Amino acid sequence: MCYGTAMSRSQRLLDLVQVLRLHRRAVTGAVLAEELGVSLRTLYRDVETLRAQGAPIDGEAGVGYVLRPGFMLPPLMFSEEEIEALVLGSRWVSERADGMLGKAARNVLAKINAVLPDDLKANIEASGLLIGPGDPVPVGDAKLATIRQAIRSENIIQIAYADENGANTHRAIWPFALAFYDRVRVVVGWCELRGGYRHFRTDRITALYVAPKRYPRRRAALLKEWRTVRGIPDQY
C-alpha cells in the first residue's frame, strides 16, 4: 500500500488495524511502516491514535506492536472502495427494488453515514457513482415483499401462474431465492407439481397465498443443491 495525498486518515487507520491482524506476533514499526507505505513517524502517530480510540495494541517503538484479538472499530469498518460499493448497491436497490426494500436501502445509507468519520462521510455525500434511468417498475413488484418474507420464514407459497402462452396452473412451491433483472423478477423454488426446481416470473403470478406450513428442507440446502444442478458458482 502506498498512500497518496488524497488518501484519508481514516482509511490509513483501518489499514493499520488490518495489517496488525495479519501478524500474530509483535511486528516492528519499521516493518509496519513499509507495508503501509508511510513514514515511521506517521506510523507511531497512528498507533497512538488507535490506542486513544481503545485499540488494545501492546508494545512500543523500537520493540514492536501486536493487536490483541477481538478489537473492532465500528466507524472504520469500511474502506473507501467498500463504501463506494455500498453506496452504489444501495442506490440500485432504492431505485430498482420494491418499495419496502428500497426504503430499507436508503435507511442503510443513513445509518452508515451516521457512524462514519467526517472524511469518509463526505465520500458518501459526494459520491459520483450514479444509477442511470431504467424501465418503469415491473409488473408484479407489489408481491415482492410477501415473497421475500416467505423466503425468510421458509414457508410454502401457493400461486396461480400463467405461462408464456397464457395457460393457468396452480402451484405449491418452496421459495428460496429471488432474482432481480432489469425488467423482470424471478422466484426460484422447488415446485411440488413438477417435482423439481422451477423459476417463476412475478409478473405472471396472478394470485399468491403464503401457507402457514414451512417446507421440509432448509433454504440454504435448497439453494446449494439448485446451484449444483444449474452449475452456478457459490458467489452468485
Short mmCIF file of C-alpha atoms in Angstrom, two decimals:
data_model
loop_
_atom_site.label_atom_id
_atom_site.label_comp_id
_atom_site.label_asym_id
_atom_site.label_seq_id
_atom_site.Cartn_x
_atom_site.Cartn_y
_atom_site.Cartn_z
CA MET A 1 0.00 0.00 0.00
CA CYS A 2 1.22 3.44 -0.83
CA TYR A 3 -0.84 6.42 0.21
CA GLY A 4 -1.22 9.48 -1.97
CA THR A 5 -2.29 12.85 -0.71
CA ALA A 6 -5.94 12.04 -1.34
CA MET A 7 -5.94 9.03 0.98
CA SER A 8 -7.99 9.72 4.09
CA ARG A 9 -6.57 9.33 7.57
CA SER A 10 -9.48 7.04 8.47
CA GLN A 11 -8.55 4.75 5.58
CA ARG A 12 -4.95 4.66 6.80
CA LEU A 13 -6.00 3.74 10.34
CA LEU A 14 -8.27 1.00 9.06
CA ASP A 15 -5.44 -0.48 7.00
CA LEU A 16 -3.14 -0.38 10.02
CA VAL A 17 -5.66 -2.40 12.04
CA GLN A 18 -5.96 -4.91 9.21
CA VAL A 19 -2.17 -5.27 8.86
CA LEU A 20 -1.78 -5.78 12.61
CA ARG A 21 -4.39 -8.52 12.46
CA LEU A 22 -2.30 -10.36 9.89
CA HIS A 23 0.63 -10.56 12.30
CA ARG A 24 0.13 -12.93 15.21
CA ARG A 25 3.37 -11.88 16.85
CA ALA A 26 4.85 -8.47 17.59
CA VAL A 27 5.98 -6.64 14.46
CA THR A 28 8.28 -3.63 14.42
CA GLY A 29 7.13 -0.18 13.49
CA ALA A 30 9.60 -0.16 10.59
CA VAL A 31 8.00 -3.26 9.07
CA LEU A 32 4.51 -1.85 9.53
CA ALA A 33 5.50 1.49 8.03
CA GLU A 34 6.98 -0.26 5.00
CA GLU A 35 3.90 -2.43 4.48
CA LEU A 36 1.62 0.60 4.72
CA GLY A 37 3.82 2.91 2.66
CA VAL A 38 4.02 5.61 5.34
CA SER A 39 6.83 7.19 7.32
CA LEU A 40 7.86 5.72 10.66
CA ARG A 41 6.80 8.93 12.34
CA THR A 42 3.33 8.67 10.82
CA LEU A 43 3.13 5.03 11.88
CA TYR A 44 3.91 5.86 15.51
CA ARG A 45 1.34 8.66 15.48
CA ASP A 46 -1.32 6.35 14.03
CA VAL A 47 -0.63 3.67 16.64
CA GLU A 48 -1.17 6.23 19.39
CA THR A 49 -4.37 7.42 17.72
CA LEU A 50 -5.74 3.87 17.66
CA ARG A 51 -4.78 3.34 21.28
CA ALA A 52 -6.62 6.54 22.22
CA GLN A 53 -9.71 5.08 20.48
CA GLY A 54 -9.48 1.93 22.61
CA ALA A 55 -7.40 -0.37 20.42
CA PRO A 56 -5.58 -2.93 22.61
CA ILE A 57 -2.19 -2.57 20.92
CA ASP A 58 0.68 -3.92 23.05
CA GLY A 59 4.31 -2.96 22.54
CA GLU A 60 6.34 0.17 21.97
CA ALA A 61 8.54 1.95 19.46
CA GLY A 62 11.75 0.06 18.74
CA VAL A 63 10.36 -3.20 20.12
CA GLY A 64 7.26 -3.99 18.10
CA TYR A 65 3.49 -4.00 18.23
CA VAL A 66 0.76 -6.63 18.43
CA LEU A 67 -3.01 -6.18 18.38
CA ARG A 68 -4.88 -8.34 20.87
CA PRO A 69 -7.80 -10.30 19.32
CA GLY A 70 -11.38 -9.12 19.37
CA PHE A 71 -10.93 -5.44 18.61
CA MET A 72 -13.46 -3.75 16.31
CA LEU A 73 -13.66 -0.17 15.10
CA PRO A 74 -17.30 0.30 14.03
CA PRO A 75 -16.79 3.74 12.47
CA LEU A 76 -13.86 2.37 10.45
CA MET A 77 -15.27 -0.95 9.30
CA PHE A 78 -15.33 0.04 5.63
CA SER A 79 -12.59 1.05 3.24
CA GLU A 80 -13.27 3.76 0.65
CA GLU A 81 -13.78 1.10 -2.04
CA GLU A 82 -16.19 -0.78 0.22
CA ILE A 83 -18.13 2.41 0.93
CA GLU A 84 -18.45 3.07 -2.82
CA ALA A 85 -19.73 -0.49 -3.29
CA LEU A 86 -22.30 0.01 -0.52
CA VAL A 87 -23.41 3.35 -1.94
CA LEU A 88 -23.77 2.02 -5.48
CA GLY A 89 -25.56 -1.14 -4.38
CA SER A 90 -27.91 0.72 -2.05
CA ARG A 91 -28.74 3.27 -4.73
CA TRP A 92 -29.51 0.48 -7.20
CA VAL A 93 -31.80 -1.24 -4.70
CA SER A 94 -33.54 2.01 -3.80
CA GLU A 95 -34.31 2.62 -7.48
CA ARG A 96 -34.92 -0.91 -8.76
CA ALA A 97 -36.37 -3.00 -5.91
CA ASP A 98 -39.84 -2.94 -4.40
CA GLY A 99 -40.85 -0.06 -2.15
CA MET A 100 -40.07 -1.70 1.18
CA LEU A 101 -36.64 -2.93 0.08
CA GLY A 102 -35.90 0.46 -1.48
CA LYS A 103 -36.74 2.20 1.78
CA ALA A 104 -34.51 -0.25 3.67
CA ALA A 105 -31.62 0.55 1.31
CA ARG A 106 -32.00 4.26 1.98
CA ASN A 107 -32.06 3.56 5.72
CA VAL A 108 -28.83 1.57 5.40
CA LEU A 109 -27.08 4.52 3.80
CA ALA A 110 -28.38 6.85 6.51
CA LYS A 111 -27.13 4.55 9.29
CA ILE A 112 -23.71 4.15 7.70
CA ASN A 113 -23.49 7.89 7.20
CA ALA A 114 -24.30 8.48 10.87
CA VAL A 115 -21.31 6.50 12.21
CA LEU A 116 -18.59 7.30 9.70
CA PRO A 117 -15.83 9.80 10.41
CA ASP A 118 -16.27 13.14 8.64
CA ASP A 119 -13.78 12.43 5.84
CA LEU A 120 -15.41 9.11 4.91
CA LYS A 121 -18.89 10.58 5.36
CA ALA A 122 -18.03 13.15 2.70
CA ASN A 123 -17.35 10.26 0.30
CA ILE A 124 -20.97 9.14 0.58
CA GLU A 125 -22.41 12.62 0.20
CA ALA A 126 -20.24 13.43 -2.82
CA SER A 127 -20.18 10.00 -4.44
CA GLY A 128 -20.11 10.21 -8.21
CA LEU A 129 -21.45 6.67 -8.63
CA LEU A 130 -24.94 7.08 -10.02
CA ILE A 131 -27.70 4.75 -11.15
CA GLY A 132 -28.96 5.58 -14.63
CA PRO A 133 -32.65 5.76 -15.51
CA GLY A 134 -34.25 2.39 -16.05
CA ASP A 135 -37.52 0.88 -17.09
CA PRO A 136 -40.65 1.50 -15.03
CA VAL A 137 -41.11 -0.74 -12.01
CA PRO A 138 -42.00 -4.16 -13.41
CA VAL A 139 -45.49 -5.56 -13.03
CA GLY A 140 -45.54 -7.94 -10.07
CA ASP A 141 -43.28 -5.96 -7.77
CA ALA A 142 -46.15 -5.46 -5.34
CA LYS A 143 -45.82 -9.16 -4.48
CA LEU A 144 -42.10 -9.00 -3.70
CA ALA A 145 -42.35 -8.05 -0.01
CA THR A 146 -44.67 -11.02 0.59
CA ILE A 147 -42.41 -13.37 -1.34
CA ARG A 148 -39.29 -12.17 0.48
CA GLN A 149 -40.99 -12.78 3.83
CA ALA A 150 -41.95 -16.30 2.74
CA ILE A 151 -38.32 -16.96 1.75
CA ARG A 152 -37.04 -15.72 5.12
CA SER A 153 -39.55 -17.82 7.07
CA GLU A 154 -39.19 -20.84 4.73
CA ASN A 155 -42.94 -21.07 4.15
CA ILE A 156 -44.64 -22.77 1.24
CA ILE A 157 -46.43 -20.39 -1.11
CA GLN A 158 -49.40 -21.30 -3.29
CA ILE A 159 -49.67 -19.42 -6.55
CA ALA A 160 -51.82 -19.16 -9.62
CA TYR A 161 -49.41 -18.89 -12.52
CA ALA A 162 -49.86 -18.05 -16.19
CA ASP A 163 -47.17 -19.34 -18.55
CA GLU A 164 -45.95 -17.54 -21.68
CA ASN A 165 -48.90 -18.93 -23.63
CA GLY A 166 -51.43 -17.78 -21.06
CA ALA A 167 -52.18 -21.26 -19.71
CA ASN A 168 -53.00 -21.15 -16.00
CA THR A 169 -51.85 -23.60 -13.35
CA HIS A 170 -51.92 -23.69 -9.57
CA ARG A 171 -48.64 -24.49 -7.85
CA ALA A 172 -47.32 -25.06 -4.36
CA ILE A 173 -43.67 -24.06 -4.28
CA TRP A 174 -40.85 -23.81 -1.76
CA PRO A 175 -39.34 -20.40 -2.47
CA PHE A 176 -35.68 -19.96 -1.56
CA ALA A 177 -34.36 -17.22 -3.86
CA LEU A 178 -35.50 -14.11 -5.70
CA ALA A 179 -33.60 -12.86 -8.75
CA PHE A 180 -33.76 -9.22 -9.84
CA TYR A 181 -33.38 -8.45 -13.53
CA ASP A 182 -33.89 -5.07 -15.16
CA ARG A 183 -37.34 -5.92 -16.49
CA VAL A 184 -38.48 -8.98 -14.55
CA ARG A 185 -38.24 -10.56 -11.12
CA VAL A 186 -37.96 -14.32 -10.82
CA VAL A 187 -38.81 -16.57 -7.87
CA VAL A 188 -36.66 -19.68 -7.62
CA GLY A 189 -38.23 -22.61 -5.81
CA TRP A 190 -38.98 -26.30 -5.64
CA CYS A 191 -42.28 -26.95 -7.41
CA GLU A 192 -44.38 -29.70 -5.86
CA LEU A 193 -46.41 -30.09 -9.07
CA ARG A 194 -43.34 -30.70 -11.27
CA GLY A 195 -41.19 -32.36 -8.61
CA GLY A 196 -38.19 -30.19 -9.39
CA TYR A 197 -36.66 -26.74 -9.35
CA ARG A 198 -38.54 -24.16 -11.36
CA HIS A 199 -38.39 -20.41 -12.00
CA PHE A 200 -41.47 -18.19 -11.87
CA ARG A 201 -41.71 -14.63 -13.16
CA THR A 202 -43.53 -12.49 -10.62
CA ASP A 203 -45.43 -10.62 -13.34
CA ARG A 204 -47.07 -13.92 -14.30
CA ILE A 205 -48.20 -14.74 -10.75
CA THR A 206 -51.88 -13.84 -10.77
CA ALA A 207 -52.64 -14.89 -7.19
CA LEU A 208 -50.47 -15.57 -4.17
CA TYR A 209 -51.06 -17.13 -0.77
CA VAL A 210 -48.46 -17.84 1.91
CA ALA A 211 -49.31 -21.13 3.61
CA PRO A 212 -48.73 -21.43 7.38
CA LYS A 213 -46.77 -24.62 6.71
CA ARG A 214 -42.98 -24.49 6.44
CA TYR A 215 -41.36 -26.54 3.72
CA PRO A 216 -39.50 -29.66 4.87
CA ARG A 217 -35.94 -28.68 3.88
CA ARG A 218 -33.75 -25.77 4.89
CA ARG A 219 -33.45 -22.84 2.49
CA ALA A 220 -29.65 -23.00 2.46
CA ALA A 221 -29.71 -26.67 1.45
CA LEU A 222 -32.13 -25.99 -1.39
CA LEU A 223 -30.06 -23.07 -2.63
CA LYS A 224 -26.86 -25.11 -2.56
CA GLU A 225 -28.47 -28.03 -4.41
CA TRP A 226 -30.01 -25.71 -7.02
CA ARG A 227 -26.63 -24.08 -7.66
CA THR A 228 -25.07 -27.51 -8.13
CA VAL A 229 -27.81 -28.64 -10.52
CA ARG A 230 -27.56 -25.41 -12.53
CA GLY A 231 -23.76 -25.24 -12.40
CA ILE A 232 -23.84 -21.81 -10.73
CA PRO A 233 -20.81 -20.71 -8.65
CA ASP A 234 -21.44 -20.03 -4.95
CA GLN A 235 -20.68 -16.30 -5.25
CA TYR A 236 -23.78 -15.76 -7.42
#
